[in-house]
Structure formats: structure tokens, C-alpha cells
PDB file of C-alpha atoms in Angstrom:
ATOM      1  CA  ALA V  15     -31.527   8.206 -42.799  1.00 76.00           C
ATOM      2  CA  ILE V  16     -33.447   6.345 -45.473  1.00 95.00           C
ATOM      3  CA  ILE V  17     -36.404   8.733 -45.775  1.00 98.00           C
ATOM      4  CA  GLN V  18     -34.242  11.867 -45.560  1.00 97.00           C
ATOM      5  CA  ASP V  19     -32.008  10.534 -48.343  1.00 97.00           C
ATOM      6  CA  ALA V  20     -35.088  10.013 -50.536  1.00 98.00           C
ATOM      7  CA  ILE V  21     -36.251  13.569 -49.801  1.00 98.00           C
ATOM      8  CA  ALA V  22     -32.807  14.927 -50.701  1.00 97.00           C
ATOM      9  CA  ALA V  23     -32.977  13.144 -54.075  1.00 97.00           C
ATOM     10  CA  ALA V  24     -36.570  14.245 -54.795  1.00 98.00           C
ATOM     11  CA  SER V  25     -37.986  17.338 -56.442  1.00 97.00           C
ATOM     12  CA  SER V  26     -41.175  19.271 -55.782  1.00 97.00           C
ATOM     13  CA  GLY V  27     -44.124  17.334 -57.190  1.00 97.00           C
ATOM     14  CA  ASP V  28     -42.561  13.924 -56.518  1.00 98.00           C
ATOM     15  CA  THR V  29     -44.176  11.227 -54.366  1.00 98.00           C
ATOM     16  CA  ILE V  30     -42.051   9.209 -51.952  1.00 98.00           C
ATOM     17  CA  LEU V  31     -43.666   5.918 -50.921  1.00 97.00           C
ATOM     18  CA  VAL V  32     -42.484   4.761 -47.495  1.00 97.00           C
ATOM     19  CA  CYS V  33     -42.899   1.018 -46.934  1.00 97.00           C
ATOM     20  CA  PRO V  34     -44.504  -0.109 -43.657  1.00 97.00           C
ATOM     21  CA  GLY V  35     -42.012  -0.348 -40.810  1.00 97.00           C
ATOM     22  CA  THR V  36     -40.295   1.836 -38.236  1.00 97.00           C
ATOM     23  CA  TYR V  37     -37.674   4.366 -39.333  1.00 98.00           C
ATOM     24  CA  THR V  38     -35.573   6.013 -36.616  1.00 98.00           C
ATOM     25  CA  GLU V  39     -34.693   9.432 -38.003  1.00 98.00           C
ATOM     26  CA  THR V  40     -35.907  12.989 -38.312  1.00 98.00           C
ATOM     27  CA  VAL V  41     -36.942  14.390 -41.675  1.00 98.00           C
ATOM     28  CA  ASP V  42     -36.813  17.897 -43.151  1.00 98.00           C
ATOM     29  CA  LEU V  43     -38.729  18.583 -46.354  1.00 98.00           C
ATOM     30  CA  GLY V  44     -35.999  21.056 -47.343  1.00 97.00           C
ATOM     31  CA  GLY V  45     -38.288  23.432 -49.258  1.00 98.00           C
ATOM     32  CA  ARG V  46     -39.720  20.698 -51.487  1.00 98.00           C
ATOM     33  CA  ASP V  47     -43.469  20.498 -52.112  1.00 98.00           C
ATOM     34  CA  LEU V  48     -43.537  16.713 -52.315  1.00 97.00           C
ATOM     35  CA  ARG V  49     -45.838  13.951 -51.116  1.00 98.00           C
ATOM     36  CA  LEU V  50     -44.514  11.637 -48.392  1.00 98.00           C
ATOM     37  CA  LEU V  51     -46.877   8.666 -48.386  1.00 98.00           C
ATOM     38  CA  GLY V  52     -46.939   5.792 -45.903  1.00 97.00           C
ATOM     39  CA  GLY V  53     -47.395   2.399 -47.559  1.00 93.00           C
ATOM     40  CA  GLY V  54     -50.071   1.104 -45.190  1.00 89.00           C
ATOM     41  CA  TYR V  55     -52.328   2.420 -42.468  1.00 88.00           C
ATOM     42  CA  SER V  56     -50.878   5.289 -40.448  1.00 90.00           C
ATOM     43  CA  ASP V  57     -50.002   2.981 -37.540  1.00 91.00           C
ATOM     44  CA  GLN V  58     -47.999   0.654 -39.822  1.00 96.00           C
ATOM     45  CA  THR V  59     -45.503   3.234 -41.103  1.00 97.00           C
ATOM     46  CA  ILE V  60     -43.705   5.007 -38.275  1.00 98.00           C
ATOM     47  CA  ILE V  61     -41.036   7.684 -38.178  1.00 98.00           C
ATOM     48  CA  ASP V  62     -39.455   7.694 -34.710  1.00 98.00           C
ATOM     49  CA  GLY V  63     -37.368  10.788 -34.023  1.00 98.00           C
ATOM     50  CA  GLY V  64     -35.358   8.977 -31.363  1.00 97.00           C
ATOM     51  CA  GLY V  65     -35.451  12.083 -29.159  1.00 95.00           C
ATOM     52  CA  SER V  66     -33.158  14.022 -31.505  1.00 95.00           C
ATOM     53  CA  GLY V  67     -35.322  16.965 -32.614  1.00 97.00           C
ATOM     54  CA  ALA V  68     -38.647  17.466 -34.358  1.00 98.00           C
ATOM     55  CA  VAL V  69     -39.671  14.336 -36.255  1.00 98.00           C
ATOM     56  CA  LEU V  70     -40.887  16.364 -39.271  1.00 98.00           C
ATOM     57  CA  THR V  71     -39.743  19.867 -40.239  1.00 98.00           C
ATOM     58  CA  ALA V  72     -41.128  22.241 -42.868  1.00 98.00           C
ATOM     59  CA  ASP V  73     -39.387  25.606 -42.499  1.00 98.00           C
ATOM     60  CA  SER V  74     -37.868  26.338 -45.902  1.00 98.00           C
ATOM     61  CA  GLY V  75     -40.785  27.874 -47.781  1.00 98.00           C
ATOM     62  CA  GLU V  76     -42.854  24.756 -48.483  1.00 98.00           C
ATOM     63  CA  THR V  77     -46.544  25.305 -49.315  1.00 98.00           C
ATOM     64  CA  THR V  78     -49.585  23.216 -48.421  1.00 98.00           C
ATOM     65  CA  ALA V  79     -48.812  21.264 -51.603  1.00 98.00           C
ATOM     66  CA  ALA V  80     -46.213  19.536 -49.375  1.00 98.00           C
ATOM     67  CA  SER V  81     -48.177  16.581 -48.044  1.00 98.00           C
ATOM     68  CA  VAL V  82     -47.463  13.890 -45.461  1.00 98.00           C
ATOM     69  CA  GLU V  83     -49.962  11.043 -45.447  1.00 98.00           C
ATOM     70  CA  ARG V  84     -50.612   7.757 -43.610  1.00 98.00           C
ATOM     71  CA  LEU V  85     -47.678   7.995 -41.193  1.00 98.00           C
ATOM     72  CA  THR V  86     -47.127   8.004 -37.436  1.00 98.00           C
ATOM     73  CA  LEU V  87     -44.698  10.655 -36.165  1.00 98.00           C
ATOM     74  CA  THR V  88     -43.395   9.780 -32.705  1.00 98.00           C
ATOM     75  CA  GLY V  89     -40.391  10.045 -30.403  1.00 98.00           C
ATOM     76  CA  GLY V  90     -39.563  13.660 -31.192  1.00 98.00           C
ATOM     77  CA  SER V  91     -38.042  16.014 -28.644  1.00 98.00           C
ATOM     78  CA  ALA V  92     -37.386  19.673 -29.428  1.00 97.00           C
ATOM     79  CA  VAL V  93     -37.730  23.186 -28.073  1.00 95.00           C
ATOM     80  CA  ASP V  94     -40.649  23.811 -30.465  1.00 96.00           C
ATOM     81  CA  GLY V  95     -42.748  21.051 -32.023  1.00 96.00           C
ATOM     82  CA  GLY V  96     -41.561  17.623 -30.971  1.00 97.00           C
ATOM     83  CA  GLY V  97     -43.605  15.876 -33.661  1.00 98.00           C
ATOM     84  CA  VAL V  98     -44.090  18.513 -36.365  1.00 98.00           C
ATOM     85  CA  TYR V  99     -42.344  21.900 -36.719  1.00 98.00           C
ATOM     86  CA  VAL V 100     -43.659  24.362 -39.321  1.00 98.00           C
ATOM     87  CA  ASP V 101     -42.267  27.909 -39.574  1.00 98.00           C
ATOM     88  CA  SER V 102     -42.857  30.410 -42.387  1.00 98.00           C
ATOM     89  CA  SER V 103     -44.033  27.578 -44.638  1.00 98.00           C
ATOM     90  CA  GLY V 104     -47.016  25.385 -45.403  1.00 98.00           C
ATOM     91  CA  LEU V 105     -47.801  21.723 -44.826  1.00 98.00           C
ATOM     92  CA  SER V 106     -50.695  19.304 -45.274  1.00 98.00           C
ATOM     93  CA  LEU V 107     -51.105  16.297 -42.979  1.00 98.00           C
ATOM     94  CA  VAL V 108     -53.606  13.611 -44.013  1.00 98.00           C
ATOM     95  CA  ASP V 109     -54.380  10.515 -41.900  1.00 98.00           C
ATOM     96  CA  VAL V 110     -51.335  11.154 -39.702  1.00 98.00           C
ATOM     97  CA  ARG V 111     -50.816  10.202 -36.064  1.00 98.00           C
ATOM     98  CA  VAL V 112     -48.665  12.593 -34.020  1.00 98.00           C
ATOM     99  CA  GLU V 113     -48.063  10.808 -30.745  1.00 98.00           C
ATOM    100  CA  GLU V 114     -45.730  10.626 -27.770  1.00 98.00           C
ATOM    101  CA  ASN V 115     -43.573  13.633 -28.623  1.00 98.00           C
ATOM    102  CA  ALA V 116     -42.237  16.342 -26.302  1.00 96.00           C
ATOM    103  CA  ALA V 117     -41.273  19.997 -26.593  1.00 95.00           C
ATOM    104  CA  ASP V 118     -41.227  23.180 -24.539  1.00 92.00           C
ATOM    105  CA  GLN V 119     -44.230  24.320 -26.601  1.00 91.00           C
ATOM    106  CA  GLY V 120     -46.288  22.459 -29.146  1.00 91.00           C
ATOM    107  CA  GLY V 121     -45.488  18.976 -27.881  1.00 93.00           C
ATOM    108  CA  GLY V 122     -47.087  17.376 -30.934  1.00 95.00           C
ATOM    109  CA  VAL V 123     -47.387  20.175 -33.519  1.00 96.00           C
ATOM    110  CA  PHE V 124     -45.840  23.660 -33.612  1.00 96.00           C
ATOM    111  CA  CYS V 125     -46.884  26.103 -36.341  1.00 96.00           C
ATOM    112  CA  THR V 126     -45.936  29.766 -36.615  1.00 95.00           C
ATOM    113  CA  ASN V 127     -46.252  32.282 -39.475  1.00 96.00           C
ATOM    114  CA  SER V 128     -47.477  29.447 -41.681  1.00 97.00           C
ATOM    115  CA  GLU V 129     -50.430  27.609 -43.171  1.00 97.00           C
ATOM    116  CA  MET V 130     -51.498  24.047 -42.370  1.00 97.00           C
ATOM    117  CA  VAL V 131     -54.145  21.660 -43.605  1.00 98.00           C
ATOM    118  CA  LEU V 132     -54.898  18.801 -41.199  1.00 97.00           C
ATOM    119  CA  GLN V 133     -57.304  16.093 -42.306  1.00 98.00           C
ATOM    120  CA  ASP V 134     -58.052  13.098 -40.064  1.00 98.00           C
ATOM    121  CA  VAL V 135     -55.024  13.857 -37.899  1.00 97.00           C
ATOM    122  CA  VAL V 136     -54.744  12.288 -34.425  1.00 97.00           C
ATOM    123  CA  VAL V 137     -52.683  14.221 -31.855  1.00 96.00           C
ATOM    124  CA  LEU V 138     -52.215  11.863 -28.927  1.00 96.00           C
ATOM    125  CA  ASP V 139     -50.208  11.753 -25.676  1.00 96.00           C
ATOM    126  CA  ASN V 140     -47.793  14.615 -26.403  1.00 96.00           C
ATOM    127  CA  VAL V 141     -46.261  16.851 -23.724  1.00 93.00           C
ATOM    128  CA  ALA V 142     -45.323  20.539 -23.570  1.00 91.00           C
ATOM    129  CA  SER V 143     -43.034  21.359 -20.662  1.00 89.00           C
ATOM    130  CA  ASP V 144     -43.059  25.172 -20.872  1.00 81.00           C
ATOM    131  CA  GLY V 145     -46.763  25.875 -20.659  1.00 69.00           C
ATOM    132  CA  TRP V 146     -48.066  26.255 -24.245  1.00 82.00           C
ATOM    133  CA  GLY V 147     -49.909  23.680 -26.340  1.00 84.00           C
ATOM    134  CA  GLY V 148     -49.430  20.146 -25.080  1.00 86.00           C
ATOM    135  CA  GLY V 149     -50.926  18.743 -28.280  1.00 90.00           C
ATOM    136  CA  ALA V 150     -50.502  21.660 -30.676  1.00 91.00           C
ATOM    137  CA  TYR V 151     -49.345  25.278 -30.716  1.00 90.00           C
ATOM    138  CA  PHE V 152     -50.544  27.631 -33.468  1.00 90.00           C
ATOM    139  CA  SER V 153     -49.354  31.247 -33.602  1.00 91.00           C
ATOM    140  CA  THR V 154     -50.078  33.400 -36.632  1.00 92.00           C
ATOM    141  CA  CYS V 155     -50.885  30.183 -38.449  1.00 93.00           C
ATOM    142  CA  GLU V 156     -53.805  29.658 -40.806  1.00 94.00           C
ATOM    143  CA  VAL V 157     -55.209  26.224 -39.943  1.00 94.00           C
ATOM    144  CA  ASP V 158     -57.811  24.170 -41.794  1.00 95.00           C
ATOM    145  CA  TRP V 159     -58.477  21.157 -39.556  1.00 94.00           C
ATOM    146  CA  SER V 160     -61.152  18.542 -40.245  1.00 96.00           C
ATOM    147  CA  GLY V 161     -61.636  15.132 -38.656  1.00 95.00           C
ATOM    148  CA  GLY V 162     -59.275  13.333 -36.315  1.00 94.00           C
ATOM    149  CA  ARG V 163     -58.955  13.926 -32.589  1.00 93.00           C
ATOM    150  CA  VAL V 164     -56.824  15.503 -29.882  1.00 91.00           C
ATOM    151  CA  GLN V 165     -56.519  13.371 -26.757  1.00 91.00           C
ATOM    152  CA  GLY V 166     -54.282  12.741 -23.757  1.00 89.00           C
ATOM    153  CA  ASN V 167     -51.925  15.698 -24.306  1.00 90.00           C
ATOM    154  CA  GLU V 168     -50.605  17.632 -21.325  1.00 88.00           C
ATOM    155  CA  LEU V 169     -48.689  20.574 -19.939  1.00 82.00           C
ATOM    156  CA  THR V 170     -46.138  19.726 -17.292  1.00 83.00           C
ATOM    157  CA  ALA V 171     -44.904  23.181 -16.240  1.00 72.00           C
ATOM    158  CA  PRO V 172     -46.358  24.062 -12.830  1.00 67.00           C
ATOM    159  CA  TRP V 173     -47.113  27.616 -13.964  1.00 61.00           C
ATOM    160  CA  ALA V 174     -48.714  26.731 -17.353  1.00 52.00           C
ATOM    161  CA  TYR V 175     -48.885  30.468 -18.078  1.00 57.00           C
ATOM    162  CA  GLY V 176     -49.683  30.058 -21.763  1.00 58.00           C
ATOM    163  CA  GLY V 177     -52.320  27.355 -21.432  1.00 61.00           C
ATOM    164  CA  GLY V 178     -53.727  25.002 -23.997  1.00 63.00           C
ATOM    165  CA  GLY V 179     -53.244  21.494 -22.637  1.00 67.00           C
ATOM    166  CA  ALA V 180     -54.692  20.223 -25.899  1.00 71.00           C
ATOM    167  CA  VAL V 181     -54.315  23.156 -28.332  1.00 72.00           C
ATOM    168  CA  PHE V 182     -52.947  26.691 -27.916  1.00 69.00           C
ATOM    169  CA  GLN V 183     -53.921  29.286 -30.537  1.00 66.00           C
ATOM    170  CA  ARG V 184     -52.721  32.867 -30.900  1.00 64.00           C
ATOM    171  CA  TYR V 185     -53.481  35.149 -33.852  1.00 62.00           C
ATOM    172  CA  THR V 186     -54.720  32.380 -36.147  1.00 55.00           C
TER     173      THR V 186
END
């Protein structure tokens, strides 16, 4: 867990530069408002969750000063937020690709009781299997989203009672 070890050793305000390559792990910001910066274009620096939970988690009181930039987050599988899970916290994503993740809800991004800034974020080919937010799920989440795109996300539950094949929003 190379990136997670760097996060554990870092403090709020630090920048962690991640060299281009593929890293098979999940990462939790652990309450630190730090900058996680990919060393190349977003498609050159990849964190692959390997199907073992959300690829990126911010649920320990981070603010939008916590920033993840120029990375691809893929291969996540979780109940909520296969790619990105944000709960009662804040997070900024800049030039990030969230692709090919799966969850019951919020296949790519799941945000509840939180604040997110998304700039030039691509949410691509994620799946929600329980009917809410194939690409992204936002509930009681303040979202500032500019640029990027949402494409190819889907719901696979036959009932799809919550809706939002691309994005599901409630109380935002």
C-alpha cells in the first residue's frame, strides 16, 4: 500500500506526488486535508481498488482543502461509492477519471452529508446495482461541479426505484 503509507506519514497541508503507474490499493485520507497529485496526465497515474472497497475514501472530517488531482480511480467495489466515498467530510477532485467501478449506489461517486468540488472530472462506465446513481449519488451534499463529463454509467437493478443512471441527487 504505497500511497496509503505516504498518506499515513503525511500531515494536513502536505502534497503527495504519485509517480505515473498503476497502484493496486484503496486509499483513505484519514482526516488529512492534503493534496494527492498524479505525476502525469490523469490516465497515466492509476489507483486500482482491485475490487476490495471504495478506491478513495474521505469520511473522517476532511474539508474541500483535501484535493485529489490528475489520477484515475478504477476497480472499486463497495456498497456505497465504488470509486469515491465521501461521508460527513469534504473533498476536491481536479482532472480525475472515475471509471469502471461498482457499488449498490453511487457506482462511481457517493457523497452524503458532505461538500465536494469537482473540476474537469470524468465519470465513465460505472455501475450501480441497487437502483441509485450509476455514475454518482449525491444526498445532502453541496456540489460545485464544472467541466468534465458523465458517460456510459448504468443501473443494473431491474426495479431501478431510485433512478439516476448517470447522476442521482437528493437534498443537494
